[in-house]
PDB file of C-alpha atoms in Angstrom:
ATOM      1  CA  UNK A   1       0.287   0.526   0.095  1.00  0.00           C
ATOM      2  CA  UNK A   2       1.026   3.191  -0.926  1.00  0.00           C
ATOM      3  CA  UNK A   3       2.406   6.138   2.105  1.00  0.00           C
ATOM      4  CA  UNK A   4      -0.475   7.976   0.464  1.00  0.00           C
ATOM      5  CA  UNK A   5      -3.278   5.498   1.413  1.00  0.00           C
ATOM      6  CA  UNK A   6      -1.611   4.455   4.412  1.00  0.00           C
ATOM      7  CA  UNK A   7      -1.681   8.241   5.545  1.00  0.00           C
ATOM      8  CA  UNK A   8      -5.624   8.137   4.257  1.00  0.00           C
ATOM      9  CA  UNK A   9      -6.606   4.552   6.615  1.00  0.00           C
ATOM     10  CA  UNK A  10      -4.823   6.230   9.643  1.00  0.00           C
ATOM     11  CA  UNK A  11      -7.307   9.282   9.635  1.00  0.00           C
ATOM     12  CA  UNK A  12     -10.726   6.706   8.146  1.00  0.00           C
ATOM     13  CA  UNK A  13      -9.095   4.337  10.771  1.00  0.00           C
ATOM     14  CA  UNK A  14      -9.349   6.830  13.757  1.00  0.00           C
ATOM     15  CA  UNK A  15     -13.321   7.427  12.857  1.00  0.00           C
ATOM     16  CA  UNK A  16     -11.590  11.529  12.689  1.00  0.00           C
ATOM     17  CA  UNK A  17     -14.113  13.471  10.244  1.00  0.00           C
ATOM     18  CA  UNK A  18     -12.551  15.471   7.519  1.00  0.00           C
ATOM     19  CA  UNK A  19     -12.625  15.720   3.730  1.00  0.00           C
ATOM     20  CA  UNK A  20     -10.079  14.901   0.714  1.00  0.00           C
ATOM     21  CA  UNK A  21      -9.671  18.082  -0.927  1.00  0.00           C
ATOM     22  CA  UNK A  22      -7.416  19.523  -3.486  1.00  0.00           C
ATOM     23  CA  UNK A  23      -5.866  17.435  -6.340  1.00  0.00           C
ATOM     24  CA  UNK A  24      -6.177  14.248  -4.898  1.00  0.00           C
ATOM     25  CA  UNK A  25      -9.841  14.835  -4.428  1.00  0.00           C
ATOM     26  CA  UNK A  26      -9.639  15.798  -8.567  1.00  0.00           C
ATOM     27  CA  UNK A  27      -7.761  13.129  -9.070  1.00  0.00           C
ATOM     28  CA  UNK A  28     -10.444  10.581  -7.363  1.00  0.00           C
ATOM     29  CA  UNK A  29     -12.995  12.269 -10.002  1.00  0.00           C
ATOM     30  CA  UNK A  30     -11.359  12.117 -12.974  1.00  0.00           C
ATOM     31  CA  UNK A  31      -8.623  14.588 -13.618  1.00  0.00           C
ATOM     32  CA  UNK A  32      -5.217  14.273 -14.664  1.00  0.00           C
ATOM     33  CA  UNK A  33      -3.758  16.923 -12.005  1.00  0.00           C
ATOM     34  CA  UNK A  34      -0.479  15.172 -10.105  1.00  0.00           C
ATOM     35  CA  UNK A  35      -0.012  15.865  -6.677  1.00  0.00           C
ATOM     36  CA  UNK A  36       2.522  14.802  -4.185  1.00  0.00           C
ATOM     37  CA  UNK A  37       0.439  16.096  -1.592  1.00  0.00           C
ATOM     38  CA  UNK A  38      -2.481  14.595   0.274  1.00  0.00           C
ATOM     39  CA  UNK A  39      -4.962  17.934   1.385  1.00  0.00           C
ATOM     40  CA  UNK A  40      -7.525  17.274   3.732  1.00  0.00           C
ATOM     41  CA  UNK A  41     -10.107  19.962   4.727  1.00  0.00           C
ATOM     42  CA  UNK A  42     -10.964  18.690   9.099  1.00  0.00           C
ATOM     43  CA  UNK A  43     -13.429  19.620  11.511  1.00  0.00           C
ATOM     44  CA  UNK A  44     -12.461  21.722  14.451  1.00  0.00           C
ATOM     45  CA  UNK A  45     -13.313  20.667  17.514  1.00  0.00           C
ATOM     46  CA  UNK A  46     -11.217  19.140  20.450  1.00  0.00           C
ATOM     47  CA  UNK A  47     -12.473  16.015  19.770  1.00  0.00           C
ATOM     48  CA  UNK A  48     -11.652  15.499  16.043  1.00  0.00           C
ATOM     49  CA  UNK A  49      -7.833  17.010  16.853  1.00  0.00           C
ATOM     50  CA  UNK A  50      -7.606  14.328  19.414  1.00  0.00           C
ATOM     51  CA  UNK A  51      -8.799  11.341  16.904  1.00  0.00           C
ATOM     52  CA  UNK A  52      -6.232  13.216  13.976  1.00  0.00           C
ATOM     53  CA  UNK A  53      -3.336  13.724  16.141  1.00  0.00           C
ATOM     54  CA  UNK A  54      -3.775  10.335  16.928  1.00  0.00           C
ATOM     55  CA  UNK A  55      -3.831   8.385  13.388  1.00  0.00           C
ATOM     56  CA  UNK A  56      -1.272  10.261  12.193  1.00  0.00           C
ATOM     57  CA  UNK A  57       1.234  10.448  15.377  1.00  0.00           C
ATOM     58  CA  UNK A  58       2.904   6.885  13.957  1.00  0.00           C
ATOM     59  CA  UNK A  59       4.167   8.863  11.245  1.00  0.00           C
ATOM     60  CA  UNK A  60       5.769  11.884  12.697  1.00  0.00           C
ATOM     61  CA  UNK A  61       4.523  14.843  11.297  1.00  0.00           C
ATOM     62  CA  UNK A  62       6.484  17.619  11.933  1.00  0.00           C
ATOM     63  CA  UNK A  63       6.164  21.686   9.899  1.00  0.00           C
ATOM     64  CA  UNK A  64       7.328  20.978   5.949  1.00  0.00           C
ATOM     65  CA  UNK A  65      10.882  21.916   5.623  1.00  0.00           C
ATOM     66  CA  UNK A  66      11.799  21.152   9.229  1.00  0.00           C
ATOM     67  CA  UNK A  67      14.763  17.982   8.745  1.00  0.00           C
ATOM     68  CA  UNK A  68      12.994  14.870  10.429  1.00  0.00           C
ATOM     69  CA  UNK A  69      15.450  14.885  12.910  1.00  0.00           C
ATOM     70  CA  UNK A  70      14.832  17.685  14.705  1.00  0.00           C
ATOM     71  CA  UNK A  71      12.092  17.689  17.385  1.00  0.00           C
ATOM     72  CA  UNK A  72       8.981  19.787  16.318  1.00  0.00           C
ATOM     73  CA  UNK A  73       6.403  18.503  17.768  1.00  0.00           C
ATOM     74  CA  UNK A  74       3.057  18.360  16.057  1.00  0.00           C
ATOM     75  CA  UNK A  75      -0.106  17.975  18.722  1.00  0.00           C
ATOM     76  CA  UNK A  76      -3.554  18.520  19.424  1.00  0.00           C
ATOM     77  CA  UNK A  77      -2.211  21.901  21.617  1.00  0.00           C
ATOM     78  CA  UNK A  78      -0.635  23.072  17.373  1.00  0.00           C
ATOM     79  CA  UNK A  79      -4.019  22.274  16.115  1.00  0.00           C
ATOM     80  CA  UNK A  80      -6.278  24.384  18.273  1.00  0.00           C
ATOM     81  CA  UNK A  81      -3.741  27.288  17.912  1.00  0.00           C
ATOM     82  CA  UNK A  82      -3.353  27.272  14.219  1.00  0.00           C
ATOM     83  CA  UNK A  83      -6.218  26.503  11.251  1.00  0.00           C
ATOM     84  CA  UNK A  84      -4.012  25.335   8.158  1.00  0.00           C
ATOM     85  CA  UNK A  85      -0.766  23.200   8.216  1.00  0.00           C
ATOM     86  CA  UNK A  86       1.496  21.571   5.746  1.00  0.00           C
ATOM     87  CA  UNK A  87       2.968  18.799   6.908  1.00  0.00           C
ATOM     88  CA  UNK A  88       6.099  16.177   6.415  1.00  0.00           C
ATOM     89  CA  UNK A  89       5.459  12.490   7.808  1.00  0.00           C
ATOM     90  CA  UNK A  90       6.747   9.496   7.292  1.00  0.00           C
ATOM     91  CA  UNK A  91       4.644   8.314   4.820  1.00  0.00           C
ATOM     92  CA  UNK A  92       4.099  11.834   2.480  1.00  0.00           C
ATOM     93  CA  UNK A  93       3.891  15.114   2.935  1.00  0.00           C
ATOM     94  CA  UNK A  94       0.038  15.986   4.121  1.00  0.00           C
ATOM     95  CA  UNK A  95      -2.253  19.420   5.067  1.00  0.00           C
ATOM     96  CA  UNK A  96      -4.807  19.580   7.299  1.00  0.00           C
ATOM     97  CA  UNK A  97      -6.757  22.469   6.378  1.00  0.00           C
ATOM     98  CA  UNK A  98      -9.044  24.016   8.802  1.00  0.00           C
ATOM     99  CA  UNK A  99     -10.772  26.644   6.680  1.00  0.00           C
ATOM    100  CA  UNK A 100     -10.113  27.091   2.583  1.00  0.00           C
ATOM    101  CA  UNK A 101     -10.463  30.500   0.851  1.00  0.00           C
ATOM    102  CA  UNK A 102     -14.396  30.827  -1.336  1.00  0.00           C
ATOM    103  CA  UNK A 103     -15.523  27.661   0.501  1.00  0.00           C
ATOM    104  CA  UNK A 104     -14.965  27.804   4.308  1.00  0.00           C
ATOM    105  CA  UNK A 105     -14.573  24.551   6.545  1.00  0.00           C
ATOM    106  CA  UNK A 106     -15.770  21.361   6.913  1.00  0.00           C
ATOM    107  CA  UNK A 107     -19.384  21.619   7.940  1.00  0.00           C
ATOM    108  CA  UNK A 108     -19.540  24.001   4.752  1.00  0.00           C
ATOM    109  CA  UNK A 109     -17.865  21.013   2.202  1.00  0.00           C
ATOM    110  CA  UNK A 110     -19.351  18.057   3.680  1.00  0.00           C
ATOM    111  CA  UNK A 111     -22.796  19.570   2.490  1.00  0.00           C
ATOM    112  CA  UNK A 112     -21.785  18.490  -1.084  1.00  0.00           C
ATOM    113  CA  UNK A 113     -19.928  15.982  -0.480  1.00  0.00           C
ATOM    114  CA  UNK A 114     -19.170  12.567  -2.173  1.00  0.00           C
ATOM    115  CA  UNK A 115     -18.459   9.693   0.027  1.00  0.00           C
ATOM    116  CA  UNK A 116     -16.402   7.522  -1.907  1.00  0.00           C
ATOM    117  CA  UNK A 117     -14.954   3.599  -1.678  1.00  0.00           C
ATOM    118  CA  UNK A 118     -11.253   4.149  -2.415  1.00  0.00           C
ATOM    119  CA  UNK A 119     -11.433  -0.084  -2.051  1.00  0.00           C
ATOM    120  CA  UNK A 120      -8.959   0.017   1.540  1.00  0.00           C
ATOM    121  CA  UNK A 121     -10.947   3.484   2.372  1.00  0.00           C
ATOM    122  CA  UNK A 122     -14.619   4.740   2.388  1.00  0.00           C
ATOM    123  CA  UNK A 123     -14.049   8.552   3.215  1.00  0.00           C
ATOM    124  CA  UNK A 124     -15.774  12.029   1.784  1.00  0.00           C
ATOM    125  CA  UNK A 125     -14.294  13.437  -1.247  1.00  0.00           C
ATOM    126  CA  UNK A 126     -15.171  17.683  -1.954  1.00  0.00           C
ATOM    127  CA  UNK A 127     -17.163  17.987  -5.406  1.00  0.00           C
ATOM    128  CA  UNK A 128     -15.349  19.366  -8.057  1.00  0.00           C
ATOM    129  CA  UNK A 129     -17.622  22.446  -7.500  1.00  0.00           C
ATOM    130  CA  UNK A 130     -15.756  22.639  -4.589  1.00  0.00           C
ATOM    131  CA  UNK A 131     -12.557  22.152  -5.919  1.00  0.00           C
ATOM    132  CA  UNK A 132     -12.893  24.830  -8.312  1.00  0.00           C
ATOM    133  CA  UNK A 133     -14.177  27.341  -6.163  1.00  0.00           C
ATOM    134  CA  UNK A 134     -11.270  27.354  -3.583  1.00  0.00           C
ATOM    135  CA  UNK A 135      -8.587  27.433  -6.901  1.00  0.00           C
ATOM    136  CA  UNK A 136     -10.323  30.116  -7.717  1.00  0.00           C
ATOM    137  CA  UNK A 137     -10.747  31.765  -4.772  1.00  0.00           C
ATOM    138  CA  UNK A 138      -6.808  30.742  -4.108  1.00  0.00           C
ATOM    139  CA  UNK A 139      -6.009  32.263  -7.425  1.00  0.00           C
ATOM    140  CA  UNK A 140      -2.259  31.925  -7.165  1.00  0.00           C
ATOM    141  CA  UNK A 141      -0.667  30.542 -10.371  1.00  0.00           C
ATOM    142  CA  UNK A 142      -0.173  27.415  -9.229  1.00  0.00           C
ATOM    143  CA  UNK A 143      -4.226  27.254  -9.188  1.00  0.00           C
ATOM    144  CA  UNK A 144      -5.357  28.972 -12.035  1.00  0.00           C
ATOM    145  CA  UNK A 145      -3.550  26.806 -14.079  1.00  0.00           C
ATOM    146  CA  UNK A 146      -5.865  24.149 -13.007  1.00  0.00           C
ATOM    147  CA  UNK A 147      -8.680  25.822 -13.812  1.00  0.00           C
ATOM    148  CA  UNK A 148      -9.757  24.937 -17.656  1.00  0.00           C
ATOM    149  CA  UNK A 149      -8.908  20.921 -17.097  1.00  0.00           C
ATOM    150  CA  UNK A 150     -10.963  20.925 -13.818  1.00  0.00           C
ATOM    151  CA  UNK A 151     -14.088  23.007 -15.438  1.00  0.00           C
ATOM    152  CA  UNK A 152     -13.425  20.661 -18.724  1.00  0.00           C
ATOM    153  CA  UNK A 153     -13.832  17.857 -16.451  1.00  0.00           C
ATOM    154  CA  UNK A 154     -16.874  18.922 -14.923  1.00  0.00           C
ATOM    155  CA  UNK A 155     -19.134  19.643 -18.152  1.00  0.00           C
ATOM    156  CA  UNK A 156     -17.613  16.157 -19.413  1.00  0.00           C
ATOM    157  CA  UNK A 157     -19.555  14.930 -15.884  1.00  0.00           C
ATOM    158  CA  UNK A 158     -22.245  17.104 -16.680  1.00  0.00           C
ATOM    159  CA  UNK A 159     -22.517  15.321 -19.757  1.00  0.00           C
ATOM    160  CA  UNK A 160     -21.777  11.687 -18.667  1.00  0.00           C
ATOM    161  CA  UNK A 161     -24.945  12.063 -16.654  1.00  0.00           C
ATOM    162  CA  UNK A 162     -26.497  12.567 -19.019  1.00  0.00           C
ATOM    163  CA  UNK A 163     -26.094   9.536 -20.912  1.00  0.00           C
ATOM    164  CA  UNK A 164     -23.911  11.919 -23.691  1.00  0.00           C
ATOM    165  CA  UNK A 165     -26.322  13.381 -24.506  1.00  0.00           C
ATOM    166  CA  UNK A 166     -27.764  17.316 -25.489  1.00  0.00           C
TER     167      UNK A 166
ATOM    168  CA  UNK B   1     -20.101   4.215 -19.539  1.00  0.00           C
ATOM    169  CA  UNK B   2     -21.574   3.184 -22.181  1.00  0.00           C
ATOM    170  CA  UNK B   3     -20.308   2.905 -25.629  1.00  0.00           C
ATOM    171  CA  UNK B   4     -22.536   5.423 -26.913  1.00  0.00           C
ATOM    172  CA  UNK B   5     -21.873   7.795 -23.914  1.00  0.00           C
ATOM    173  CA  UNK B   6     -18.263   7.058 -24.865  1.00  0.00           C
ATOM    174  CA  UNK B   7     -18.727   7.969 -27.890  1.00  0.00           C
ATOM    175  CA  UNK B   8     -21.032  11.032 -27.736  1.00  0.00           C
ATOM    176  CA  UNK B   9     -18.376  12.234 -24.910  1.00  0.00           C
ATOM    177  CA  UNK B  10     -15.625  11.918 -27.919  1.00  0.00           C
ATOM    178  CA  UNK B  11     -17.691  14.030 -30.246  1.00  0.00           C
ATOM    179  CA  UNK B  12     -17.968  16.854 -27.314  1.00  0.00           C
ATOM    180  CA  UNK B  13     -13.520  16.387 -26.372  1.00  0.00           C
ATOM    181  CA  UNK B  14     -13.169  16.475 -30.688  1.00  0.00           C
ATOM    182  CA  UNK B  15     -16.111  18.924 -31.303  1.00  0.00           C
ATOM    183  CA  UNK B  16     -16.536  21.097 -28.318  1.00  0.00           C
ATOM    184  CA  UNK B  17     -19.334  23.945 -28.929  1.00  0.00           C
ATOM    185  CA  UNK B  18     -17.170  27.315 -29.189  1.00  0.00           C
ATOM    186  CA  UNK B  19     -16.373  29.050 -26.007  1.00  0.00           C
ATOM    187  CA  UNK B  20     -17.560  26.247 -23.679  1.00  0.00           C
ATOM    188  CA  UNK B  21     -15.211  24.821 -20.870  1.00  0.00           C
ATOM    189  CA  UNK B  22     -14.135  21.991 -22.582  1.00  0.00           C
ATOM    190  CA  UNK B  23     -13.267  24.277 -26.013  1.00  0.00           C
ATOM    191  CA  UNK B  24     -11.584  26.427 -23.283  1.00  0.00           C
ATOM    192  CA  UNK B  25      -9.394  23.413 -22.157  1.00  0.00           C
ATOM    193  CA  UNK B  26      -8.678  22.820 -25.503  1.00  0.00           C
ATOM    194  CA  UNK B  27      -7.380  25.950 -26.225  1.00  0.00           C
ATOM    195  CA  UNK B  28      -5.223  26.047 -23.048  1.00  0.00           C
ATOM    196  CA  UNK B  29      -3.324  22.677 -23.729  1.00  0.00           C
ATOM    197  CA  UNK B  30      -4.982  19.869 -21.622  1.00  0.00           C
ATOM    198  CA  UNK B  31      -5.188  16.204 -22.585  1.00  0.00           C
ATOM    199  CA  UNK B  32      -8.933  15.333 -22.961  1.00  0.00           C
ATOM    200  CA  UNK B  33      -8.524  12.007 -24.464  1.00  0.00           C
ATOM    201  CA  UNK B  34      -6.868  11.418 -20.879  1.00  0.00           C
ATOM    202  CA  UNK B  35     -10.050  12.476 -18.531  1.00  0.00           C
ATOM    203  CA  UNK B  36     -12.097  10.169 -20.954  1.00  0.00           C
ATOM    204  CA  UNK B  37      -9.607   7.058 -20.329  1.00  0.00           C
ATOM    205  CA  UNK B  38      -9.755   8.474 -16.845  1.00  0.00           C
ATOM    206  CA  UNK B  39     -13.492   8.658 -16.264  1.00  0.00           C
ATOM    207  CA  UNK B  40     -13.153   4.516 -17.252  1.00  0.00           C
ATOM    208  CA  UNK B  41     -11.638   4.325 -14.356  1.00  0.00           C
ATOM    209  CA  UNK B  42     -13.285   3.374 -10.351  1.00  0.00           C
ATOM    210  CA  UNK B  43     -12.324   6.048  -7.903  1.00  0.00           C
ATOM    211  CA  UNK B  44     -10.436   3.696  -6.594  1.00  0.00           C
ATOM    212  CA  UNK B  45      -8.105   2.791  -9.729  1.00  0.00           C
ATOM    213  CA  UNK B  46      -7.785   6.640  -9.676  1.00  0.00           C
ATOM    214  CA  UNK B  47      -6.279   7.241  -6.344  1.00  0.00           C
ATOM    215  CA  UNK B  48      -4.285   4.337  -6.382  1.00  0.00           C
ATOM    216  CA  UNK B  49      -2.184   4.730  -9.827  1.00  0.00           C
ATOM    217  CA  UNK B  50      -2.026   8.248  -8.514  1.00  0.00           C
ATOM    218  CA  UNK B  51      -0.944   7.354  -5.429  1.00  0.00           C
ATOM    219  CA  UNK B  52       1.926   5.008  -6.516  1.00  0.00           C
ATOM    220  CA  UNK B  53       2.788   7.382  -8.778  1.00  0.00           C
ATOM    221  CA  UNK B  54       3.622  10.030  -5.476  1.00  0.00           C
ATOM    222  CA  UNK B  55       5.470   7.068  -3.696  1.00  0.00           C
ATOM    223  CA  UNK B  56       7.732   6.829  -6.577  1.00  0.00           C
ATOM    224  CA  UNK B  57       8.309  10.659  -7.156  1.00  0.00           C
ATOM    225  CA  UNK B  58       9.300  10.836  -2.864  1.00  0.00           C
ATOM    226  CA  UNK B  59      11.945   7.574  -3.562  1.00  0.00           C
ATOM    227  CA  UNK B  60      13.300   9.406  -6.955  1.00  0.00           C
ATOM    228  CA  UNK B  61      13.867  12.922  -4.644  1.00  0.00           C
ATOM    229  CA  UNK B  62      15.847  10.490  -2.011  1.00  0.00           C
ATOM    230  CA  UNK B  63      17.470   8.269  -4.454  1.00  0.00           C
ATOM    231  CA  UNK B  64      19.051  12.194  -5.117  1.00  0.00           C
ATOM    232  CA  UNK B  65      19.062  13.185  -1.830  1.00  0.00           C
ATOM    233  CA  UNK B  66      21.361  10.223  -1.241  1.00  0.00           C
ATOM    234  CA  UNK B  67      23.722  10.801  -4.387  1.00  0.00           C
ATOM    235  CA  UNK B  68      23.780  14.080  -3.071  1.00  0.00           C
ATOM    236  CA  UNK B  69      25.114  13.800   0.381  1.00  0.00           C
TER     237      UNK B  69
END
């Protein structure tokens, strides 16, 4: 099992409330985007902080850019004191997002998220509409570059659901 | 996806309506046929393939770092 799949499975097994967002969410829906980060939006409650930390602690989460041998503990307090985190773990990069520009937090994104079966993991995945809105709002060059494909994918999927007609 | 739907989507990709999102993506250089191929896979297959590629990138980076140290 790949590192990213192990990370996702650990989060799902912990019963934490989270939604896969970003490029991996788009990939699961047919996008050809590529990434090396798993982005998840998490519910900001103390109980959920505990579950997330319990899930990822074995994989030595640390702020990205800090060498693995330096002590930079990432714990429940870290989650409570911040909102969005870019982490490195022994299994791969993990971005924990409490809020996403243009779309809000866990509750807002959950409203039109899809429950997906990924084989070893069943988890919530952000809708294409949400991913597109978040990239439009972030408006960095790397986000803008993904928009033509994501908008085309949305149109193709709409046609697919209509049986290709129109 | 039925063969009929697949054919209609291929038509959409090859001859997108002027000004549509598909036409804009085509102008931008997006490989729309790869999207159609991806849509034939299950979400699990798409995820696993991408996650394996991510692992490969990490291994490659690790090897480059080792070689440079």
